[in-house]
Amino acid sequence: MGEVVLTEVGKRYGQVEVVRALDMAVAPGEVVALLGPSGCGKTTTLRMIAGLERPTSGRLEIGGEVVAGGARFVPPEGRRLGMVFQSYAVWPHLDVRANVAYPLKISRVPAPERDARVSRTLAQVDLAGLADRYPHQLSGGQQQRVALARALVAEPRVLLLDEPLSNLDARLREEMREEIAALVRRLGMTAILVTHDQDEAFAIADRVAVMNGGRIEQEGSPEALYDAPRTPFVARFVGQLAEVPGEAVPDGNGAFAVRLGDGVLVPARPVEGTPRSGPVHLAFRPEHARILPEGRGAVPARVESRTFLGRYHRHRLRVGDHALVLDAPSPSPVGEPASLEIGRAMALPPS
């Protein structure tokens, strides 16, 4: 297993700075996800760790060895990494056994050892019975297992996963993320996952780093990012968020509230960059609010429409002049006055 340390790592293409002085450390045996929207720099960061891109600045270490920094640059084949790509990248003319054995073959691992390691790795990813099949005879999930086995068979110091589940349908994505999470923990792997899917990041990773504009905005456990976002971007990117315009009302003693259009004051925790006076947004997770009959909650509202979505009902409400969406396990009457009870809220700058 290998520790991965990035120290002020940057990447520039011409005048465009894609990754900006990034500092990050992944401990041996830890699984870290780089989460963010397209263009935030997460894939470029992974490619620099893999040796597929050379940093413009900074230093990168794997297992205590400097692999990029100054004049030193270790190519991908010298880093002892395993990588799983979004597109699977399995060879159609080779069967499963040959696909998985390929890294060992080019490394000149003796045939008896090669065969033993391939068999062991196929068993780990539940493909032992499919060793003689070709990729066109496999489902998308099985092909992704082949790619995962090929990355693991060389016993890498670090496993890199680049949007590994984005080509699978929703049901298979859920199954595979649980399988990958269980496998990397069972093997004690150091792993770095790149994804734009927060469910994938939360299910697989011990720690999540949310990237925006080439920088890490916040990193921590999935629970910390969801329950205590530090910045407006993280609050809005992670999970669902309902927002209602209002006005900041500090009381001078450290407490903070948001006054809505009808004069109701709602206590709220201001995140970084939120003004202490003037326009702000009251923001809350849907599960922190309840739709109640008129007068039962502090915030007057009206349910304008409702959609049944199986496990819950999606309500479109109006609070003052502002529309918002809330999911609830039971339906509320449409067109009648209602109210909201908000248990926990944040204050954000207007978006």
XYZ file of C-alpha atoms in Angstrom:
351
model
C 0.000 0.000 0.000
C 1.212 3.507 -0.737
C 0.618 6.923 0.697
C -0.127 9.586 -1.929
C 0.900 13.190 -1.196
C 0.316 16.191 -3.466
C 2.096 19.390 -2.465
C 1.074 22.594 -4.279
C 0.476 20.592 -7.456
C -0.689 22.686 -10.405
C -1.472 22.063 -14.051
C -1.693 24.698 -16.738
C -2.557 24.381 -20.410
C -1.316 27.571 -22.005
C -2.970 30.384 -20.050
C -5.630 28.122 -18.548
C -4.915 26.958 -14.999
C -6.828 23.692 -14.589
C -5.441 22.638 -11.180
C -4.291 25.298 -8.729
C -1.657 24.637 -6.021
C -3.447 21.512 -4.811
C -2.496 20.010 -1.447
C -3.834 16.560 -0.639
C -2.729 13.455 1.248
C -4.170 9.943 1.015
C -3.095 7.604 3.808
C -2.210 3.945 3.177
C -5.410 1.906 3.062
C -7.616 5.001 2.736
C -10.205 5.484 -0.005
C -10.608 9.105 -1.118
C -13.043 10.460 -3.700
C -12.472 13.589 -5.784
C -16.006 14.889 -6.310
C -17.032 17.816 -8.460
C -18.673 19.033 -11.660
C -17.196 18.671 -15.133
C -14.191 20.934 -15.623
C -13.305 21.253 -11.930
C -9.882 19.569 -12.360
C -10.571 16.208 -10.713
C -9.746 14.017 -13.744
C -6.610 16.056 -14.492
C -5.521 15.519 -10.888
C -6.023 11.758 -11.209
C -4.108 11.693 -14.504
C -1.185 13.507 -12.849
C -1.153 10.906 -10.063
C -1.209 8.170 -12.714
C 1.654 9.759 -14.655
C -0.507 10.390 -17.729
C -0.051 14.149 -17.271
C 2.990 16.001 -15.997
C 2.354 18.672 -13.343
C 3.286 22.215 -14.260
C 4.271 22.899 -10.652
C 4.485 21.267 -7.251
C 5.526 17.819 -6.044
C 3.804 14.445 -6.097
C 4.866 11.472 -3.942
C 3.661 7.871 -3.894
C 4.803 5.535 -1.140
C 7.429 8.048 -0.012
C 8.946 8.283 -3.512
C 8.876 11.544 -5.465
C 7.306 10.644 -8.822
C 6.869 14.199 -10.130
C 8.579 17.368 -9.062
C 11.279 19.608 -10.473
C 13.195 17.697 -13.137
C 12.046 14.294 -11.856
C 9.177 12.493 -13.573
C 8.461 8.774 -13.211
C 6.379 7.428 -16.138
C 3.151 5.474 -15.489
C 4.756 2.059 -15.808
C 7.221 2.916 -13.049
C 4.636 3.943 -10.469
C 3.059 0.540 -9.670
C -0.497 1.794 -9.947
C -3.692 0.135 -11.097
C -6.227 2.182 -13.058
C -9.839 1.550 -14.007
C -11.201 3.756 -16.785
C -14.719 4.947 -17.516
C -14.773 3.075 -20.839
C -13.637 -0.305 -19.356
C -10.838 -0.482 -22.021
C -10.986 -4.289 -22.228
C -9.578 -5.880 -25.381
C -12.376 -7.462 -27.462
C -10.101 -10.107 -29.059
C -8.948 -11.505 -25.692
C -11.006 -13.615 -23.300
C -11.420 -12.626 -19.668
C -8.404 -14.627 -18.473
C -6.109 -13.109 -21.119
C -7.384 -9.578 -20.451
C -6.600 -9.893 -16.767
C -3.255 -11.606 -17.351
C -1.990 -8.957 -19.774
C -0.208 -6.690 -17.221
C 1.618 -9.709 -15.812
C 2.531 -10.952 -19.268
C 4.193 -7.701 -20.299
C 5.999 -7.650 -16.933
C 7.366 -11.117 -17.734
C 5.860 -12.762 -14.664
C 6.466 -16.547 -14.982
C 3.461 -18.492 -16.301
C 2.756 -20.548 -13.147
C 2.712 -17.455 -10.917
C 0.753 -15.518 -13.552
C -1.939 -18.195 -13.741
C -2.241 -18.374 -9.953
C -2.566 -14.601 -9.567
C -5.123 -14.352 -12.365
C -7.254 -17.116 -10.838
C -7.072 -15.508 -7.405
C -8.009 -12.075 -8.737
C -10.905 -13.394 -10.837
C -12.285 -15.044 -7.730
C -12.003 -11.753 -5.822
C -14.211 -9.959 -8.369
C -16.640 -12.888 -8.799
C -15.563 -13.791 -12.349
C -14.018 -17.210 -11.756
C -16.677 -18.946 -13.828
C -16.385 -16.554 -16.781
C -12.647 -16.773 -17.483
C -13.102 -18.192 -21.000
C -15.689 -15.679 -22.186
C -15.013 -12.722 -24.464
C -16.106 -9.146 -23.717
C -19.041 -9.246 -26.152
C -20.450 -12.144 -24.102
C -20.419 -10.098 -20.877
C -22.752 -7.504 -19.385
C -21.519 -3.983 -18.702
C -21.080 -4.795 -15.024
C -19.063 -7.917 -15.838
C -16.836 -5.966 -18.230
C -16.180 -3.430 -15.488
C -15.215 -6.298 -13.171
C -12.716 -7.443 -15.814
C -11.212 -3.950 -15.873
C -11.074 -3.952 -12.076
C -9.411 -7.384 -11.984
C -6.821 -6.282 -14.544
C -5.987 -3.276 -12.345
C -5.684 -5.427 -9.215
C -3.765 -8.414 -10.579
C -0.434 -6.571 -10.628
C -0.832 -5.844 -6.876
C -0.606 -2.047 -7.243
C 0.387 0.333 -4.482
C -2.626 2.514 -5.295
C -5.864 1.850 -7.203
C -7.145 4.737 -9.352
C -10.797 4.775 -10.447
C -11.814 7.275 -13.144
C -15.636 7.565 -13.282
C -15.733 3.740 -13.240
C -19.515 3.349 -13.157
C -20.775 6.122 -15.432
C -21.447 3.749 -18.359
C -23.728 1.478 -16.322
C -27.461 1.795 -15.815
C -28.796 2.957 -12.447
C -29.385 -0.520 -10.979
C -25.945 -1.810 -11.994
C -24.265 1.364 -10.733
C -25.741 0.780 -7.301
C -24.685 -2.878 -7.269
C -21.165 -2.171 -8.520
C -20.453 0.698 -6.138
C -21.324 -1.581 -3.223
C -19.082 -4.315 -4.662
C -16.156 -1.936 -5.205
C -16.542 -0.469 -1.707
C -16.532 -3.949 -0.149
C -13.601 -5.149 -2.273
C -11.225 -2.248 -1.619
C -11.898 -2.433 2.109
C -11.463 -6.202 2.190
C -8.125 -5.880 0.375
C -7.033 -2.857 2.419
C -6.376 -0.933 -0.806
C -5.286 2.661 -1.041
C -7.682 4.037 -3.655
C -8.566 7.347 -5.292
C -11.914 7.687 -7.032
C -12.917 10.455 -9.432
C -16.641 11.010 -9.879
C -19.322 13.634 -10.363
C -21.873 11.354 -8.654
C -22.151 12.067 -4.934
C -23.948 8.762 -4.215
C -20.954 6.936 -5.717
C -18.465 9.033 -3.753
C -20.351 8.635 -0.470
C -20.823 4.871 -0.909
C -17.209 4.057 -1.791
C -14.965 6.623 -0.091
C -13.824 7.093 3.501
C -13.165 10.744 2.745
C -14.446 13.022 -0.004
C -12.689 16.090 -1.439
C -15.077 18.450 -3.238
C -13.298 20.274 -6.064
C -14.278 23.521 -7.752
C -12.241 25.650 -10.138
C -9.108 23.520 -9.750
C -9.074 23.686 -5.960
C -10.409 21.596 -3.087
C -13.240 23.584 -1.507
C -13.754 21.185 1.394
C -12.776 17.656 2.338
C -14.023 15.350 5.042
C -16.321 12.451 5.724
C -19.516 12.221 3.648
C -21.497 13.059 6.790
C -19.470 16.203 7.477
C -19.809 17.481 3.926
C -23.558 16.910 3.913
C -24.375 18.171 7.403
C -21.811 20.963 7.789
C -20.768 22.411 4.406
C -18.354 25.288 4.836
C -18.883 27.104 1.527
C -21.909 27.987 -0.613
C -20.601 25.813 -3.448
C -20.346 22.701 -1.267
C -23.755 23.353 0.289
C -25.372 23.583 -3.140
C -23.379 20.821 -4.856
C -23.703 18.141 -2.182
C -27.225 16.816 -1.716
C -30.532 18.508 -2.322
C -31.095 22.011 -1.008
C -34.191 24.172 -0.784
C -33.605 27.936 -0.780
C -35.840 30.893 0.053
C -34.712 34.542 -0.306
C -34.662 36.609 2.867
C -32.671 39.146 4.850
C -29.861 38.520 7.332
C -30.671 39.471 10.913
C -27.754 39.125 13.384
C -28.585 39.714 17.037
C -25.127 40.947 18.052
C -24.484 37.983 20.341
C -23.290 35.530 17.707
C -26.726 34.180 16.822
C -28.050 34.608 13.322
C -31.466 34.417 11.679
C -33.044 35.037 8.288
C -36.145 37.213 7.999
C -38.467 35.981 5.254
C -40.866 38.143 3.259
C -43.737 37.673 5.712
C -41.584 38.807 8.647
C -40.949 35.335 10.083
C -37.485 34.889 11.595
C -35.781 31.496 11.066
C -32.539 30.694 12.960
C -29.755 29.701 10.541
C -26.045 28.881 10.474
C -24.182 31.223 8.084
C -21.620 29.516 5.850
C -18.374 31.185 4.746
C -18.921 34.310 2.668
C -22.496 34.934 3.822
C -23.134 38.641 4.497
C -24.192 39.529 8.054
C -26.704 42.035 6.755
C -28.720 42.484 3.596
C -30.082 39.859 1.191
C -29.282 36.194 1.874
C -30.898 32.835 1.161
C -32.369 30.621 3.846
C -31.285 27.106 2.833
C -32.176 23.705 4.246
C -32.082 20.015 3.383
C -35.518 18.641 2.449
C -35.461 16.143 5.319
C -34.998 19.015 7.791
C -38.405 20.486 6.941
C -41.969 19.238 7.348
C -45.072 20.357 5.492
C -47.817 20.982 8.044
C -51.364 22.375 8.003
C -51.720 26.165 8.051
C -50.511 27.696 11.300
C -48.807 24.562 12.617
C -45.377 25.577 11.282
C -43.578 28.912 11.486
C -43.313 29.584 7.732
C -46.530 30.115 5.725
C -46.602 28.194 2.435
C -48.906 26.762 -0.218
C -48.622 23.415 -2.046
C -49.105 24.148 -5.748
C -48.650 20.623 -7.159
C -47.714 17.124 -6.090
C -46.174 14.124 -7.865
C -46.136 10.552 -6.570
C -42.676 9.015 -7.070
C -43.046 5.665 -5.313
C -41.173 5.993 -2.040
C -42.114 9.656 -1.605
C -44.270 12.522 -2.856
C -42.598 15.499 -4.523
C -44.312 18.761 -3.549
C -43.917 22.040 -5.371
C -44.567 24.813 -2.902
C -44.654 28.565 -2.846
C -43.231 30.493 0.088
C -44.053 34.143 -0.489
C -43.034 34.815 -4.090
C -40.518 31.976 -4.188
C -41.077 28.421 -5.490
C -39.305 25.405 -3.992
C -39.487 21.617 -4.104
C -39.751 19.305 -1.088
C -40.033 15.523 -0.954
C -42.124 13.976 1.811
C -43.190 10.413 2.647
C -46.887 11.338 2.730
C -48.948 13.688 0.540
C -50.098 17.169 1.507
C -53.249 18.769 0.040
C -52.743 20.747 -3.164
C -54.008 24.319 -3.397
C -54.646 24.783 0.329
C -52.719 27.013 2.718
C -49.981 25.133 4.561
C -46.894 25.877 6.619
C -43.322 24.673 7.010
C -41.530 23.599 10.148
C -37.779 23.947 9.516
C -35.623 22.076 11.980
C -32.145 23.039 10.801
C -31.148 25.721 8.298
C -28.176 27.517 6.786
C -27.754 31.025 5.428
C -26.045 31.426 2.044
C -25.189 34.360 -0.182
C -27.759 34.840 -2.957
C -26.897 32.523 -5.857
